[in-house]
mmCIF file of N, CA and C in Angstrom:
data_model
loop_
_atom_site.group_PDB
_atom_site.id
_atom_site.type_symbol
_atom_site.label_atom_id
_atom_site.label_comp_id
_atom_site.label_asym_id
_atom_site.label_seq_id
_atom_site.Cartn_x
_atom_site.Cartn_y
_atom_site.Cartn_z
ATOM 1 N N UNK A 233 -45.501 -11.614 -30.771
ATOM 2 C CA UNK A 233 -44.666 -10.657 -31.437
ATOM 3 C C UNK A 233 -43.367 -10.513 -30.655
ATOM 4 N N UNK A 234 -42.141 -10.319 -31.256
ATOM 5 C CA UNK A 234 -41.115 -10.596 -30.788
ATOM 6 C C UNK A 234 -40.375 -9.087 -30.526
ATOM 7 N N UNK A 235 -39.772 -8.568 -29.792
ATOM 8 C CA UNK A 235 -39.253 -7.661 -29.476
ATOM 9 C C UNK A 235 -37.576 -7.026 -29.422
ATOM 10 N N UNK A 236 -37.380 -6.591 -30.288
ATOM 11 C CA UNK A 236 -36.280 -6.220 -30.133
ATOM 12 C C UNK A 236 -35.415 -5.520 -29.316
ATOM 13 N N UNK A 237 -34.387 -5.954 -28.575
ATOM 14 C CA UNK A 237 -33.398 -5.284 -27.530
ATOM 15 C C UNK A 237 -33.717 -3.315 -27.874
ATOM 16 N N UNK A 238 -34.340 -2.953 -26.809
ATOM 17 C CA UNK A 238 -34.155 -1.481 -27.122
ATOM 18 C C UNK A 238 -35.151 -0.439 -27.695
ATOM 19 N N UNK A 239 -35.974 -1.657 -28.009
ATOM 20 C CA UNK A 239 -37.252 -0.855 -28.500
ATOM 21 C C UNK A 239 -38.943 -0.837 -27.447
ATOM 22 N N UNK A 240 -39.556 0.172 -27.464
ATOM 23 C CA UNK A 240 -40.327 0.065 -26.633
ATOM 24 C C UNK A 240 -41.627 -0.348 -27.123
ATOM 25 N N UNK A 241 -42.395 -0.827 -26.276
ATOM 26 C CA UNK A 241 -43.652 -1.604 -26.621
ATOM 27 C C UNK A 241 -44.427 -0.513 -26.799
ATOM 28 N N UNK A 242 -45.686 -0.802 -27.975
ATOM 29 C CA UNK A 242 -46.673 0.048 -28.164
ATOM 30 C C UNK A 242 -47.920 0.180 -27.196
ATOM 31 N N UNK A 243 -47.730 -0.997 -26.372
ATOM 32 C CA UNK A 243 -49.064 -0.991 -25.071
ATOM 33 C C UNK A 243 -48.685 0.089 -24.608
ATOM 34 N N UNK A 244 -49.863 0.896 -24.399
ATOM 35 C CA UNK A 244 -50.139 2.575 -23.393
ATOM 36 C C UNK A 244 -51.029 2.081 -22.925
ATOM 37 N N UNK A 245 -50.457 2.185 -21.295
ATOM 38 C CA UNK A 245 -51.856 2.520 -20.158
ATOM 39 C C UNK A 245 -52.288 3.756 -19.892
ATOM 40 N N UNK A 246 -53.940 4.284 -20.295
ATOM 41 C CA UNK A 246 -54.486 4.732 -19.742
ATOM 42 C C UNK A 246 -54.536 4.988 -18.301
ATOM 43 N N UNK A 247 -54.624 6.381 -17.903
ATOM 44 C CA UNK A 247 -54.430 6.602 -16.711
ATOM 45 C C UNK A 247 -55.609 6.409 -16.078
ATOM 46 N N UNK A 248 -55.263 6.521 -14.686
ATOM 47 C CA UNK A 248 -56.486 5.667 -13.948
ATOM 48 C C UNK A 248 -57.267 7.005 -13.719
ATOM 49 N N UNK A 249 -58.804 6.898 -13.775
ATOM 50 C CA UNK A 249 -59.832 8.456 -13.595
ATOM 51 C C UNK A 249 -59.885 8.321 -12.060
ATOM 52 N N UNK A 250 -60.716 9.138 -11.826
ATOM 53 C CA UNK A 250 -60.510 9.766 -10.387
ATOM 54 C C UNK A 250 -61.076 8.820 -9.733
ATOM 55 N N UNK A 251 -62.405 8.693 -9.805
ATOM 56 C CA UNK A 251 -62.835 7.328 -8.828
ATOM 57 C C UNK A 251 -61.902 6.168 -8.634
ATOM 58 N N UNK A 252 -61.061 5.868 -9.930
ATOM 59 C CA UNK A 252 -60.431 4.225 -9.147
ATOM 60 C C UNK A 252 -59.641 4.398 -9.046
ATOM 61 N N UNK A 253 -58.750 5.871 -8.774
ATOM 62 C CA UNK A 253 -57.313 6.340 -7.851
ATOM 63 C C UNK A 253 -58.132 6.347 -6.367
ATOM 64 N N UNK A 254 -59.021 6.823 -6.438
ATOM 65 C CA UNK A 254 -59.805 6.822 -5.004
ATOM 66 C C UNK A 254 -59.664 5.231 -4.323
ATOM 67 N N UNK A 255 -60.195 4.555 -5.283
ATOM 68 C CA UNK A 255 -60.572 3.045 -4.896
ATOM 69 C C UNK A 255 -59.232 2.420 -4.162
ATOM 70 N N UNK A 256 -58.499 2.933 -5.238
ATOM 71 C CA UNK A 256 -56.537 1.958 -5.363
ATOM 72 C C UNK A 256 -56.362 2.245 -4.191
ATOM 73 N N UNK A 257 -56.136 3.815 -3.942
ATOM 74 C CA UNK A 257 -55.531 3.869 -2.742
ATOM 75 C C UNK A 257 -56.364 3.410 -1.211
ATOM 76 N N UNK A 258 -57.784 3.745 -1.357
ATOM 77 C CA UNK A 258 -58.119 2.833 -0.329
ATOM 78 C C UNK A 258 -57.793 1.465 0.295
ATOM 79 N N UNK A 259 -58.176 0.564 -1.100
ATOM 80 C CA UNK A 259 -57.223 -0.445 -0.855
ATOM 81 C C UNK A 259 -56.059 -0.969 -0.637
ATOM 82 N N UNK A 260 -55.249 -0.082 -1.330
ATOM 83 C CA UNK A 260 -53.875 -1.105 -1.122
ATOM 84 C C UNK A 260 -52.854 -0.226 0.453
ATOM 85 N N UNK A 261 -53.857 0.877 1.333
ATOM 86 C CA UNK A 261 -53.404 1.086 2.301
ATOM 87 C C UNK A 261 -53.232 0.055 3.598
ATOM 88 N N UNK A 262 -54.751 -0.685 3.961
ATOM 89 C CA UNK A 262 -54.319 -1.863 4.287
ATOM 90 C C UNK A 262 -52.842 -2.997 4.052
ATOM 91 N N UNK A 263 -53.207 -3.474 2.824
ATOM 92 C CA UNK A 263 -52.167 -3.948 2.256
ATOM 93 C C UNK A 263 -50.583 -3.470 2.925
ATOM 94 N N UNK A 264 -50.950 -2.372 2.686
ATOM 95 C CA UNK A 264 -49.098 -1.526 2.189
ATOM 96 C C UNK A 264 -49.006 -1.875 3.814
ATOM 97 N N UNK A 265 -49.771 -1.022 4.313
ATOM 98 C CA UNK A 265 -49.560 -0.778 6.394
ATOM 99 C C UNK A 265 -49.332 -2.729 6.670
ATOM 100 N N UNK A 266 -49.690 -3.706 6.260
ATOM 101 C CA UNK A 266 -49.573 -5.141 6.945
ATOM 102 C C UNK A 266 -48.033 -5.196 6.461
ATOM 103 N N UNK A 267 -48.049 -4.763 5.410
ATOM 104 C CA UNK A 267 -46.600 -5.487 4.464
ATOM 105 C C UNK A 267 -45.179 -4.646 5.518
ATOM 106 N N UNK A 268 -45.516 -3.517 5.581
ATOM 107 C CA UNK A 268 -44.310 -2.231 5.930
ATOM 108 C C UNK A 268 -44.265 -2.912 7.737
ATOM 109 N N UNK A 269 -45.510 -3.168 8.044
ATOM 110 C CA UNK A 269 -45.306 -3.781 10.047
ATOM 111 C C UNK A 269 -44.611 -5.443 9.829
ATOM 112 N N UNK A 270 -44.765 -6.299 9.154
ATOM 113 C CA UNK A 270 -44.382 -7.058 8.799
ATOM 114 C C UNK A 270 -42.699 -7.407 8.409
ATOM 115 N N UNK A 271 -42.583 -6.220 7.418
ATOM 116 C CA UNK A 271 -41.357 -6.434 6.961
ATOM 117 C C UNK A 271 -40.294 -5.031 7.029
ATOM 118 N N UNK A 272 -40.916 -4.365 7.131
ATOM 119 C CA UNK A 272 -40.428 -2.950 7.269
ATOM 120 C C UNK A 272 -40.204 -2.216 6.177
ATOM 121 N N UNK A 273 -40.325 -2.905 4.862
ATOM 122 C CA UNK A 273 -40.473 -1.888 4.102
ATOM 123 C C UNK A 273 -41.202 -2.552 2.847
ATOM 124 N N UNK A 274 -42.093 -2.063 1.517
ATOM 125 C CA UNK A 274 -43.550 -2.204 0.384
ATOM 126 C C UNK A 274 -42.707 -1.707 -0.260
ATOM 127 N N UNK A 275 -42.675 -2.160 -1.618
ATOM 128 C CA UNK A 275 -41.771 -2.218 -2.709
ATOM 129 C C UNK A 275 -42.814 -2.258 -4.109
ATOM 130 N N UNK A 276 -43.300 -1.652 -4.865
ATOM 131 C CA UNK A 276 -43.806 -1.516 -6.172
ATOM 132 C C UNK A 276 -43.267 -1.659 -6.953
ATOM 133 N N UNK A 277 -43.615 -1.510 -8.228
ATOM 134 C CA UNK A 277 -43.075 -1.290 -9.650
ATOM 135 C C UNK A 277 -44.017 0.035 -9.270
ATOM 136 N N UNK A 278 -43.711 1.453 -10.082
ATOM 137 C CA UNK A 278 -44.223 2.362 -10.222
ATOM 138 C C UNK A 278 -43.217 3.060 -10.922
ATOM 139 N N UNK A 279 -43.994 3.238 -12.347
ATOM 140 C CA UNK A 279 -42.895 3.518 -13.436
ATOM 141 C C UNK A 279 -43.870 4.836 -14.287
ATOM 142 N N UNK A 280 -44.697 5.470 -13.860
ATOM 143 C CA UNK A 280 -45.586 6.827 -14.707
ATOM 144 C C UNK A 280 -45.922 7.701 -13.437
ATOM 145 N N UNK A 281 -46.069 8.877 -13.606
ATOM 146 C CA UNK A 281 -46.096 9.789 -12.398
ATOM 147 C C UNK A 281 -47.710 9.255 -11.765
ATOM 148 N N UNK A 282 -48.275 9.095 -12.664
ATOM 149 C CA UNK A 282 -49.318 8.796 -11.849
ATOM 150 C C UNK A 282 -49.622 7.511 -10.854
ATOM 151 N N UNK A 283 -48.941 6.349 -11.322
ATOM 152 C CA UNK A 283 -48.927 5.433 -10.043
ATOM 153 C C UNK A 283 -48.046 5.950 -8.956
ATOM 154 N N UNK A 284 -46.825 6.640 -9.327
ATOM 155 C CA UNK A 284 -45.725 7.298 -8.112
ATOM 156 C C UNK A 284 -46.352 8.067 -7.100
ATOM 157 N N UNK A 285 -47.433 9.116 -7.598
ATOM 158 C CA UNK A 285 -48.548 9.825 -6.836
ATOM 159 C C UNK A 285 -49.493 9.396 -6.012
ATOM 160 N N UNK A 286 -49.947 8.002 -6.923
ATOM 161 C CA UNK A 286 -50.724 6.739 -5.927
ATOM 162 C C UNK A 286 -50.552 6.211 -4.802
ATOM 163 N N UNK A 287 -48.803 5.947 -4.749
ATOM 164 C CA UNK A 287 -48.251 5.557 -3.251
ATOM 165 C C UNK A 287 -47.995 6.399 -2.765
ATOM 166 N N UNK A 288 -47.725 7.325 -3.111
ATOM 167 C CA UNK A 288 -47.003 8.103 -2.289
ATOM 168 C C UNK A 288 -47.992 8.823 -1.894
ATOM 169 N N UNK A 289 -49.441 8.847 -1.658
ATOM 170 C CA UNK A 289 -50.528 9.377 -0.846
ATOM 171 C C UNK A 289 -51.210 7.637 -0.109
ATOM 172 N N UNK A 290 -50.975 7.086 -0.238
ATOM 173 C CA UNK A 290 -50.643 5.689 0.135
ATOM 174 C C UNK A 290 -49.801 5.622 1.272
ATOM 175 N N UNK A 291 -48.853 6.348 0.884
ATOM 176 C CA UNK A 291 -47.757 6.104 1.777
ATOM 177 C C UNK A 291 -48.378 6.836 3.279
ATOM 178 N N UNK A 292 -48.962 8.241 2.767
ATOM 179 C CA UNK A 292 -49.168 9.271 3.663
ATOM 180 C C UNK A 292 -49.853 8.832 4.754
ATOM 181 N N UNK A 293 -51.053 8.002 4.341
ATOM 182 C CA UNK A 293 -52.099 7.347 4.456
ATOM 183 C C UNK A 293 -51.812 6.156 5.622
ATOM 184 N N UNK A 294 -50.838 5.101 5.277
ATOM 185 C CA UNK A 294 -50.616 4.438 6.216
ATOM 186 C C UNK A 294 -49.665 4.893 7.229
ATOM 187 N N UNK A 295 -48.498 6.099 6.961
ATOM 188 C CA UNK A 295 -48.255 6.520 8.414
ATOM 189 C C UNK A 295 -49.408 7.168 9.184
ATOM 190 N N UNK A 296 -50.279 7.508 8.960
ATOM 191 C CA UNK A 296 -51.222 8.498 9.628
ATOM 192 C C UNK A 296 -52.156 6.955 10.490
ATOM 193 N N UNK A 297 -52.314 5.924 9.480
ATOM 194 C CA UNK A 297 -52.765 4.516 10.512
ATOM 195 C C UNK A 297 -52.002 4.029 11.368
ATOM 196 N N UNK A 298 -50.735 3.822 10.763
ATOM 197 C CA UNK A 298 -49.703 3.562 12.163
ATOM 198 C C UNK A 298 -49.265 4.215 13.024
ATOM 199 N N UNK A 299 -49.508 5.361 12.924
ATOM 200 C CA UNK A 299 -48.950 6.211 13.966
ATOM 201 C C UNK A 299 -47.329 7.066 13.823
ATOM 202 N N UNK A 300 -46.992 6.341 12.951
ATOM 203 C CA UNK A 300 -45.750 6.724 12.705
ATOM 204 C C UNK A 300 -45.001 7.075 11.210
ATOM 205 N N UNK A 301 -44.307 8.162 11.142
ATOM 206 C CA UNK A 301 -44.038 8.694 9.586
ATOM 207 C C UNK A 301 -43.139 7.649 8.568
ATOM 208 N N UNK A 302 -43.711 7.756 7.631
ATOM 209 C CA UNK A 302 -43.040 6.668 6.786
ATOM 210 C C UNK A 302 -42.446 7.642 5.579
ATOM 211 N N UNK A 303 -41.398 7.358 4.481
ATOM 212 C CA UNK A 303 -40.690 7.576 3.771
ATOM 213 C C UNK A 303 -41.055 6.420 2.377
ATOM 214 N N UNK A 304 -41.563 7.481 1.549
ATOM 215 C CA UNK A 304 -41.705 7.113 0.091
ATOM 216 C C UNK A 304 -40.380 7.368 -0.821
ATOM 217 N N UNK A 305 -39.806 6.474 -1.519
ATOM 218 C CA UNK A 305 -38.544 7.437 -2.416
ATOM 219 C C UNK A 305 -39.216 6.002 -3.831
ATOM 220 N N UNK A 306 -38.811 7.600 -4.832
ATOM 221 C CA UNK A 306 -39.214 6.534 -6.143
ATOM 222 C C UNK A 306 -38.033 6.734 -7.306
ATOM 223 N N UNK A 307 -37.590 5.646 -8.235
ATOM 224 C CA UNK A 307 -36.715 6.219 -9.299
ATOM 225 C C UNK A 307 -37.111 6.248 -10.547
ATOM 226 N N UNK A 308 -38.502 6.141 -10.498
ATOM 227 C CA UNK A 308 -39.174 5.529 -11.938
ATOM 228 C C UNK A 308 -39.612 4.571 -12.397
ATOM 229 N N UNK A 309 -38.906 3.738 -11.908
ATOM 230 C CA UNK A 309 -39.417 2.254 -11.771
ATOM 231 C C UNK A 309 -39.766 1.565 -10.704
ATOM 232 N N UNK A 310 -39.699 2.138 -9.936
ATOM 233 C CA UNK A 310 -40.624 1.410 -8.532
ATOM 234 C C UNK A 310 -40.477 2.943 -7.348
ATOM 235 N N UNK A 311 -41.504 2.210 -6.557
ATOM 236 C CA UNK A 311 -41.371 3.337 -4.934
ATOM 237 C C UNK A 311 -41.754 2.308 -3.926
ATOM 238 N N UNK A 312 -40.221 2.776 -3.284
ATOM 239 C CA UNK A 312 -40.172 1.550 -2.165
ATOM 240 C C UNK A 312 -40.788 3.015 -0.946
ATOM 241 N N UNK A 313 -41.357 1.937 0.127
ATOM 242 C CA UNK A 313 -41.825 2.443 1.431
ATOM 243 C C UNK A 313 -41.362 1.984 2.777
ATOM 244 N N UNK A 314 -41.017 2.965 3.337
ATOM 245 C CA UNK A 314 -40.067 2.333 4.496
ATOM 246 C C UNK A 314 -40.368 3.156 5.722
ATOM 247 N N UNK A 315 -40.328 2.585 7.103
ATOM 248 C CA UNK A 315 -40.645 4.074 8.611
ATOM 249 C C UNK A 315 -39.355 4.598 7.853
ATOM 250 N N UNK A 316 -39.899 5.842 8.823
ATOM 251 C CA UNK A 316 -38.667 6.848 8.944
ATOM 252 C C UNK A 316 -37.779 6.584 9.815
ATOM 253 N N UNK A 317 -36.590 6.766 9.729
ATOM 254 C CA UNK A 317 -35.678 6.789 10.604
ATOM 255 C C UNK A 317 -35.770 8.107 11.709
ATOM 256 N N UNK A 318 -35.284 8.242 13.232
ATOM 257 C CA UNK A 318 -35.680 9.260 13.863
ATOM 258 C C UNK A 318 -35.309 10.356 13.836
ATOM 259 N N UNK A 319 -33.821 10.580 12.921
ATOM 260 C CA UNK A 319 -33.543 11.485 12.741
ATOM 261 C C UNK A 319 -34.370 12.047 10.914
ATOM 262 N N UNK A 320 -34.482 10.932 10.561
ATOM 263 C CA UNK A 320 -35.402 11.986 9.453
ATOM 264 C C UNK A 320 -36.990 12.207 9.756
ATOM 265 N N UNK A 321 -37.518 12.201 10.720
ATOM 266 C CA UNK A 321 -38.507 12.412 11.354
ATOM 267 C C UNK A 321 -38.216 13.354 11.723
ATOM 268 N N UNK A 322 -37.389 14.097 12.537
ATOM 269 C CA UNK A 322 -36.800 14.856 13.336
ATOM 270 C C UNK A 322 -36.973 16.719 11.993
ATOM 271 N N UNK A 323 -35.892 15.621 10.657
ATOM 272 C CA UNK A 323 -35.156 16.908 10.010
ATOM 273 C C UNK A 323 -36.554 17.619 9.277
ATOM 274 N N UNK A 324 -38.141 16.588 9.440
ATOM 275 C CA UNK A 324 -39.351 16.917 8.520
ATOM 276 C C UNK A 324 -40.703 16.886 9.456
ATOM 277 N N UNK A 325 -40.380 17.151 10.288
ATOM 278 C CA UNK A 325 -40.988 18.125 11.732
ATOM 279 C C UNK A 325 -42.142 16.890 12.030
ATOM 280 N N UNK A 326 -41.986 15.412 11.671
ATOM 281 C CA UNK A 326 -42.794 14.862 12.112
ATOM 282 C C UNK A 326 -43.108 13.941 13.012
ATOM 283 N N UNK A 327 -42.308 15.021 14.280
ATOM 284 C CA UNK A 327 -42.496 14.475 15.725
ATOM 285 C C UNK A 327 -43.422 14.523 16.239
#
């Protein structure tokens, strides 16, 4: 089926139930923490509040493994993850 400039698709995702938000984020904390020490910053698509909520307790999740505070920012279509810089560590008391 062919799509026209401007129109939106009728696929709706179902939101994920509580157990396999549990699951997701277990998993992809690993993940996220190799990718962010690696490269310094995990990049999604995250485009419904509820995946944005996903990383971004994700996010929480792997600063609390690394030791060090990380910074979630999302615009709707993705949430990138990045350390904090020391002064925004500083301005969000998480020295």
């Amino acid at each position: 089926m062919n799509q026209q400039a401007g129109l939106q698709s009728s696929y709706q995702r179902s939101p994920l139930r509580a157990d396999e938000q549990t699951r997701a984020e277990l998993n992809f904390v690993p993940y996220v923490a190799q990718t962010l020490a690696a490269h310094g910053r995990f990049r999604v698509s995250a485009d419904s509040p509820g995946m944005i909520g996903l990383f971004q307790r994700v996010a929480r999740r792997v600063g609390d493994s690394l030791g060090r505070p990380v910074v979630s920012v999302a615009n709707g279509r993705e949430i990138t993850i990045t350390f904090a810089r020391e002064d925004d560590a500083q301005l969000t008391g998480s020295r």
